[in-house]
PDB file of C-alpha atoms in Angstrom:
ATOM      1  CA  UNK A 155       9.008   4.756  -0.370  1.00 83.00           C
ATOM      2  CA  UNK A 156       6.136   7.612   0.363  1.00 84.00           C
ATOM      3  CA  UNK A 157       8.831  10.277   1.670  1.00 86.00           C
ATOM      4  CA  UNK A 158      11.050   8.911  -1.590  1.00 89.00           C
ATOM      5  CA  UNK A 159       8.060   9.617  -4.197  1.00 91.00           C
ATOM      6  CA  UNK A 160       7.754  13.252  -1.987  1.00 91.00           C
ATOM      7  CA  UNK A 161      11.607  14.124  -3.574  1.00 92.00           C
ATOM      8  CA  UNK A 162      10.672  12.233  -6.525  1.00 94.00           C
ATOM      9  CA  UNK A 163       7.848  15.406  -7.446  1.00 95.00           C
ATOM     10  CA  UNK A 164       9.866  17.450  -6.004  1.00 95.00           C
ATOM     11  CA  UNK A 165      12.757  16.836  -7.934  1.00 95.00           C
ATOM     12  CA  UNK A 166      10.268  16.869 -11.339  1.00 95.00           C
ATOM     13  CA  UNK A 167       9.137  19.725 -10.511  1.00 95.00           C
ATOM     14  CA  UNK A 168      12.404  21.500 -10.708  1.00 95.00           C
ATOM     15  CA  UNK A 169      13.737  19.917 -14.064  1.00 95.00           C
ATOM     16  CA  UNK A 170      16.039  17.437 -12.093  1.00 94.00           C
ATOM     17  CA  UNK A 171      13.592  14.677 -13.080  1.00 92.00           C
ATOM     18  CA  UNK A 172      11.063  14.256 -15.972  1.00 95.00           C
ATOM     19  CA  UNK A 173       7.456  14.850 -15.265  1.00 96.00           C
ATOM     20  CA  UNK A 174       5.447  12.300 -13.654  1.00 96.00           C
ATOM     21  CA  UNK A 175       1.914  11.164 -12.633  1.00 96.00           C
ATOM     22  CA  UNK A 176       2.785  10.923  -9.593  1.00 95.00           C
ATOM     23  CA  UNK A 177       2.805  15.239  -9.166  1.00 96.00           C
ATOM     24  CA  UNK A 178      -0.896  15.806  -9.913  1.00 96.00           C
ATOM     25  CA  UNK A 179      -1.862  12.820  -7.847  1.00 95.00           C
ATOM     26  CA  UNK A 180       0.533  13.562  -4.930  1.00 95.00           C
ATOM     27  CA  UNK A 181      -1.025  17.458  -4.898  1.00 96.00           C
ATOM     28  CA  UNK A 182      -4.348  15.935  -5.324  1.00 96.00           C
ATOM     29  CA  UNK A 183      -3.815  13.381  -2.075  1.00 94.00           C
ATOM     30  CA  UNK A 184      -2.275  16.730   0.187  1.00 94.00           C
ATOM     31  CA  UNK A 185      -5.306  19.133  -1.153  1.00 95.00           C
ATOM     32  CA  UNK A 186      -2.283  21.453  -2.785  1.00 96.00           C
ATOM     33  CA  UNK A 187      -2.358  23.103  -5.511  1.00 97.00           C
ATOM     34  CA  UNK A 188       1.425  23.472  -6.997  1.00 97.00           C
ATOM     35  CA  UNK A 189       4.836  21.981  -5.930  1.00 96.00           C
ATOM     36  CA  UNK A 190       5.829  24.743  -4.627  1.00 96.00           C
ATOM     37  CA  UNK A 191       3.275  25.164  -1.657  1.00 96.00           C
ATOM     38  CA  UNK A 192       4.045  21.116  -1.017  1.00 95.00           C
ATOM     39  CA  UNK A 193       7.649  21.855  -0.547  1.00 94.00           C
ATOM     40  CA  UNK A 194       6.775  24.851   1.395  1.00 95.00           C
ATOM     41  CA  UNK A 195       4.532  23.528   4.063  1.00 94.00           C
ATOM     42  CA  UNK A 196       6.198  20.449   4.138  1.00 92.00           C
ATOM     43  CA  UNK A 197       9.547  21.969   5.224  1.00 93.00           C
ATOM     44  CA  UNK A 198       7.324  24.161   7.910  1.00 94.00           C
ATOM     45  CA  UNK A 199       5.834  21.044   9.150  1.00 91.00           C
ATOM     46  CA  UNK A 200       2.603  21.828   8.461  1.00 92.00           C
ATOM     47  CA  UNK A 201       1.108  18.888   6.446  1.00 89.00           C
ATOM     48  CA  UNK A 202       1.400  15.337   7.918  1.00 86.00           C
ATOM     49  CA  UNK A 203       4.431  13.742   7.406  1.00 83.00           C
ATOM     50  CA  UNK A 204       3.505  10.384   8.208  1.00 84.00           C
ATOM     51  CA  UNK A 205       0.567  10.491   5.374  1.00 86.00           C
ATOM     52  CA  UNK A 206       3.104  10.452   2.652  1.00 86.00           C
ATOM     53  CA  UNK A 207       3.429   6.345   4.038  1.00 83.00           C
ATOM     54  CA  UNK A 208      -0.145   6.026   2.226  1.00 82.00           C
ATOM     55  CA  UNK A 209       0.628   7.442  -0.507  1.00 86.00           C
ATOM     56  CA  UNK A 210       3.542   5.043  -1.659  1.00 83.00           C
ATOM     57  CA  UNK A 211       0.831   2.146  -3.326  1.00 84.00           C
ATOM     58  CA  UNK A 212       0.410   4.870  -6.073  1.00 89.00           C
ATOM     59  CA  UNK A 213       3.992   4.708  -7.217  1.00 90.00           C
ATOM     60  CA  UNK A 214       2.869   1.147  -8.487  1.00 89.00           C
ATOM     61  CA  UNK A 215      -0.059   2.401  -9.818  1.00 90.00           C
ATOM     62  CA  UNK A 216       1.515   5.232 -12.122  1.00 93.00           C
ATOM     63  CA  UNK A 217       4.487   2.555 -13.021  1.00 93.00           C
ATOM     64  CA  UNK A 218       1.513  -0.002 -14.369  1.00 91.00           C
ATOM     65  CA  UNK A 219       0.340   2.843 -16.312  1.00 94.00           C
ATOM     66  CA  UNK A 220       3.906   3.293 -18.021  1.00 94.00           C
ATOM     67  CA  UNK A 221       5.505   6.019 -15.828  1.00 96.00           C
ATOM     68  CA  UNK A 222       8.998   5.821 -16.565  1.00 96.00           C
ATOM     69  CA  UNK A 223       9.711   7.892 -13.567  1.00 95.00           C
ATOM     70  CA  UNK A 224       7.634   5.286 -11.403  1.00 94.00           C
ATOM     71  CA  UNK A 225       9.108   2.581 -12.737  1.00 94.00           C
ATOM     72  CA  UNK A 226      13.112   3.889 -12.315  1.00 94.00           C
ATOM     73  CA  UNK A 227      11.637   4.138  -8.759  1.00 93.00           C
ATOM     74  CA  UNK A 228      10.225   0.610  -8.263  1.00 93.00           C
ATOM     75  CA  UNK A 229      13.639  -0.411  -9.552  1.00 94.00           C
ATOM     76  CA  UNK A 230      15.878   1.825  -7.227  1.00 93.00           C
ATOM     77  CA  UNK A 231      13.854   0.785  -4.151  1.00 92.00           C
ATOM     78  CA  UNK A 232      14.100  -3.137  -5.445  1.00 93.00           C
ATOM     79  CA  UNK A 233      17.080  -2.647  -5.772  1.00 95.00           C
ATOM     80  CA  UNK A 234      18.232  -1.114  -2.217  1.00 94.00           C
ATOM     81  CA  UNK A 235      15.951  -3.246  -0.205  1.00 92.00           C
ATOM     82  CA  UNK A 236      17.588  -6.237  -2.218  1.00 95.00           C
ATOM     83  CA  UNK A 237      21.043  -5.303  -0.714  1.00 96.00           C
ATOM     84  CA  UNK A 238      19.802  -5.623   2.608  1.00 95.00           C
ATOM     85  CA  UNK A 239      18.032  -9.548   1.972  1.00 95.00           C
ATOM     86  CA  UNK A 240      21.809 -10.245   0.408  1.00 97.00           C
ATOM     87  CA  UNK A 241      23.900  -8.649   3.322  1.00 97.00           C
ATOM     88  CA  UNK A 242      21.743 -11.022   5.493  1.00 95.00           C
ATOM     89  CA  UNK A 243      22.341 -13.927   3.603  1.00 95.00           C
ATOM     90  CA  UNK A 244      25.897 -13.492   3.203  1.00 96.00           C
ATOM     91  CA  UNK A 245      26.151 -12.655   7.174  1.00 96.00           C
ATOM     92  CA  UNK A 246      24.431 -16.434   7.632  1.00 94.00           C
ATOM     93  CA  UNK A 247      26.209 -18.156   5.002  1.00 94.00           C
ATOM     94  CA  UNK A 248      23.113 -18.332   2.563  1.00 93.00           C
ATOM     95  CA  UNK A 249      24.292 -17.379  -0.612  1.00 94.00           C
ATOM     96  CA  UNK A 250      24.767 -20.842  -1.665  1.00 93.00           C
ATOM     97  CA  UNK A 251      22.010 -22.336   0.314  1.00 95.00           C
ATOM     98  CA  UNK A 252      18.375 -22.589  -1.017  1.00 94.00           C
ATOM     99  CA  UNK A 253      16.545 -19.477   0.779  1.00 92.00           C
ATOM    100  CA  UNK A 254      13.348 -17.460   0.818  1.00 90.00           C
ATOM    101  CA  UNK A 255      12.350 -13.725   1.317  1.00 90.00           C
ATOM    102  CA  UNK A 256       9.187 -12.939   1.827  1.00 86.00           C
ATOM    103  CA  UNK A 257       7.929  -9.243   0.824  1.00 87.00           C
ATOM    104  CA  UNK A 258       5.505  -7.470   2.899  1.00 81.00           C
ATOM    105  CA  UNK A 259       4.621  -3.230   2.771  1.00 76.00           C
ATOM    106  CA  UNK A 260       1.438  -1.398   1.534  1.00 75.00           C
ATOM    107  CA  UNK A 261       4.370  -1.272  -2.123  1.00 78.00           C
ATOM    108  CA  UNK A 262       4.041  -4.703  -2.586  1.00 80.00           C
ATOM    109  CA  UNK A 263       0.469  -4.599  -3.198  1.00 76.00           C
ATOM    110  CA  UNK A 264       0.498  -2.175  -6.206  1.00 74.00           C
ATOM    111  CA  UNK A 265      -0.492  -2.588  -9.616  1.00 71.00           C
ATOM    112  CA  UNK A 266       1.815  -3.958 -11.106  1.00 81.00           C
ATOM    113  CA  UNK A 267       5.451  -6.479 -10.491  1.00 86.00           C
ATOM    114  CA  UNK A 268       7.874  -4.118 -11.598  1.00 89.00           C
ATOM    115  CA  UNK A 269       8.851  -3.882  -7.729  1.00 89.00           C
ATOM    116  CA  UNK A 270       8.811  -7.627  -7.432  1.00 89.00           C
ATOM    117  CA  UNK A 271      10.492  -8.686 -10.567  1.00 91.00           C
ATOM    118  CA  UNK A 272      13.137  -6.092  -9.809  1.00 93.00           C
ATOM    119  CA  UNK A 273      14.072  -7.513  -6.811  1.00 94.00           C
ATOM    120  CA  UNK A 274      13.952 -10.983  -7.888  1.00 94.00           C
ATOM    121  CA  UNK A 275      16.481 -10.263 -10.334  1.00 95.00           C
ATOM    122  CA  UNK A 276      19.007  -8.943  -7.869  1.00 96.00           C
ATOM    123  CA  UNK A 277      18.555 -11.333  -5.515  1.00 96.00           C
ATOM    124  CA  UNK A 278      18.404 -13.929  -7.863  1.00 95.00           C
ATOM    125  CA  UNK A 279      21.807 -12.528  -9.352  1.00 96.00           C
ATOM    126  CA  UNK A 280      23.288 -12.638  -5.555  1.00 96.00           C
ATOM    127  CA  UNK A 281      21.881 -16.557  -5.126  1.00 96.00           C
ATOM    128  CA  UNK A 282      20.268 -18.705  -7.775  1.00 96.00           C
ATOM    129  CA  UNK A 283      18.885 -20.753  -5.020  1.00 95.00           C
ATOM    130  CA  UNK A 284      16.761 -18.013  -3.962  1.00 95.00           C
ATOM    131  CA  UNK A 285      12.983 -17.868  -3.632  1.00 92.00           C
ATOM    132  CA  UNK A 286      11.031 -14.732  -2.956  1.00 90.00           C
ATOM    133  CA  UNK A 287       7.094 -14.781  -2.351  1.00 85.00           C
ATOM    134  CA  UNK A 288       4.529 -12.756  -0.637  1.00 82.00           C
ATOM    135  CA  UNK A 289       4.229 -13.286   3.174  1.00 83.00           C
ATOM    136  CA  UNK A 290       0.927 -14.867   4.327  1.00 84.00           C
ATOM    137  CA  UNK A 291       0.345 -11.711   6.814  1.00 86.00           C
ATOM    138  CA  UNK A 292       0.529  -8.405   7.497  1.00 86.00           C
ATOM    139  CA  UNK A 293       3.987  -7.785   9.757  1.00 85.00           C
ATOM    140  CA  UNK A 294       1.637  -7.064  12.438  1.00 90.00           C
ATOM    141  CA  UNK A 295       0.843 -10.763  12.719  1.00 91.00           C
ATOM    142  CA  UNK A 296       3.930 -11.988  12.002  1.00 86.00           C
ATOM    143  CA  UNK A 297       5.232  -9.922  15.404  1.00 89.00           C
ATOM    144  CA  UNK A 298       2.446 -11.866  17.191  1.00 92.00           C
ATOM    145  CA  UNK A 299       3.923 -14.955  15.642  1.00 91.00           C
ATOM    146  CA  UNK A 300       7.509 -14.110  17.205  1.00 89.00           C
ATOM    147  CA  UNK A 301       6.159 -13.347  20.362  1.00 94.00           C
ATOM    148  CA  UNK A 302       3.904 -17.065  20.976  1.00 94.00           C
ATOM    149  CA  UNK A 303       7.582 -18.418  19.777  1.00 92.00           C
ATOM    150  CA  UNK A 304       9.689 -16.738  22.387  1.00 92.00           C
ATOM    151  CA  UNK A 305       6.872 -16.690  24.784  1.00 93.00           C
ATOM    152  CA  UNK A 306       6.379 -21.171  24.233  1.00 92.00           C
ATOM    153  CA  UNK A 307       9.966 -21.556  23.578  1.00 90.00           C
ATOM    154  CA  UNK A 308      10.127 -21.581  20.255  1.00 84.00           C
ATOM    155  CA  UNK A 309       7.733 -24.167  19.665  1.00 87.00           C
ATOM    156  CA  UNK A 310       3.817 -22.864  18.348  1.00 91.00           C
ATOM    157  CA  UNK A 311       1.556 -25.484  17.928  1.00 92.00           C
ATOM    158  CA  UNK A 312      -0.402 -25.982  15.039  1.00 92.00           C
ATOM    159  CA  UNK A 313      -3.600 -25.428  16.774  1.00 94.00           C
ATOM    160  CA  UNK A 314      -2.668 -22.008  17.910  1.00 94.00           C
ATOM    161  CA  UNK A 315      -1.473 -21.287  14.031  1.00 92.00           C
ATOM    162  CA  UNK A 316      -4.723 -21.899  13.019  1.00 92.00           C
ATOM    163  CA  UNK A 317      -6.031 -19.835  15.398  1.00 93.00           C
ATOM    164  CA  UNK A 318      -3.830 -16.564  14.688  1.00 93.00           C
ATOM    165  CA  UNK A 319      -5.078 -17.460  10.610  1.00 91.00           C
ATOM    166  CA  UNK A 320      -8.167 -17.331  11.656  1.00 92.00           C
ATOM    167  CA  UNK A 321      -7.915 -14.138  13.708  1.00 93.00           C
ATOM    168  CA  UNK A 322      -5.895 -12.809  10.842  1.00 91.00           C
ATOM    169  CA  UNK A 323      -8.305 -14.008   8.211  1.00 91.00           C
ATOM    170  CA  UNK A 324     -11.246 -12.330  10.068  1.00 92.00           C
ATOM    171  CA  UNK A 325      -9.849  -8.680  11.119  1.00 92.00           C
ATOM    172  CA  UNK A 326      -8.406  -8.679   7.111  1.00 87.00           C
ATOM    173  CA  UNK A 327      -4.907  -9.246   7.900  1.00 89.00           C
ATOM    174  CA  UNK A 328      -4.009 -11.738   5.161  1.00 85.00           C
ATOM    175  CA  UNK A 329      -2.124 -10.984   2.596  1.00 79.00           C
ATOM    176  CA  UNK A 330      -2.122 -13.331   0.042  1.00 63.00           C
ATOM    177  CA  UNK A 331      -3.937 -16.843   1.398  1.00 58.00           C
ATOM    178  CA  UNK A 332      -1.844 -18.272  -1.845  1.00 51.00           C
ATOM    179  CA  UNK A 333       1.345 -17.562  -0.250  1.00 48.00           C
ATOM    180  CA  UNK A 334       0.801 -19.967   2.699  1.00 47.00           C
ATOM    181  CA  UNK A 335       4.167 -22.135   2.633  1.00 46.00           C
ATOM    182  CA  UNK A 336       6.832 -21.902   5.737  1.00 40.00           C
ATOM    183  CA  UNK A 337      10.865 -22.462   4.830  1.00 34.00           C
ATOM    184  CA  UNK A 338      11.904 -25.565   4.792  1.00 34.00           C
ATOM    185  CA  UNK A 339       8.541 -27.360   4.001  1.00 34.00           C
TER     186      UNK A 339
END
């Protein structure tokens, strides 16, 4: 989403889009004064390219302040990633089944649910049965998760769960403590 929202000013900037929020407070986040120096030392290499990834939360922002551009955005990104959630289920034979997906990214944090209710929609369109919610941790924990599983065959005991939410809850890697439901249960 960060390198998207880059284009996204650029492409305002030249006419291709209509102005956004999102210009003065990308040139603002790089210490830049016009679009064309961005583009310029961007294409040199000389700002950090993997900043723009910290940037992408204020996409949400500017759409919860009634960015049109921002919110086309949310939209177009809801509805990619959605296509991805569907080819899955439709690879496992979920499209009729009941099914969750569980968001998780700096994006799904912003200011407002244009994002969310975006890709509810098209999922929701794909399969009826379909529940999305926020995950319970940060991916980072969620690896951790995967690894205990392989690592105990498959099996993680209840005690260690409470111990990786603990860990998690302490070193701020929660994401949403109301989100804490597995599949299935």
């Amino acid at each position: 989403m960060g390198r998207r929202t880059l284009f996204v000013v650029m492409e305002s900037a030249l006419g291709v889009r209509d102005e956004t929020m999102l210009t003065q407070k990308l040139l603002d986040f790089y210490g830049l004064p016009d679009v064309l120096t961005l583009r310029e030392k961007w294409v040199k290499e000389e700002i950090e390219r993997e900043k723009i990834k910290d940037f992408a939360i204020e996409v949400g922002s500017c759409a919860a302040a009634g960015d049109p551009v921002c919110i086309r955005l949310l939209e177009e990104f809801a509805h990619a990633w959605a296509g991805y959630a569907i080819a899955g289920m439709k690879r496992n034979g979920m499209l009729d089944k009941p099914a969750a997906v569980y968001t998780s990214g700096s994006i799904f944090k912003s200011a407002t649910d244009v994002l969310l209710e975006a890709l509810k929609r098209k999922l929701q369109a794909a399969n009826p049965q379909v529940r999305v919610a926020d995950s319970v941790y940060e991916p980072i924990v969620g690896g951790v998760i995967l690894a205990l599983e392989k690592a105990l065959g498959g099996k993680v005991s209840d005690k260690i769960l409470q111990n990786v939410y603990a860990s998690a809850r302490t070193n701020g890697l929660l994401r949403n403590e109301k989100s804490i439901e597995r599949i299935g249960e």
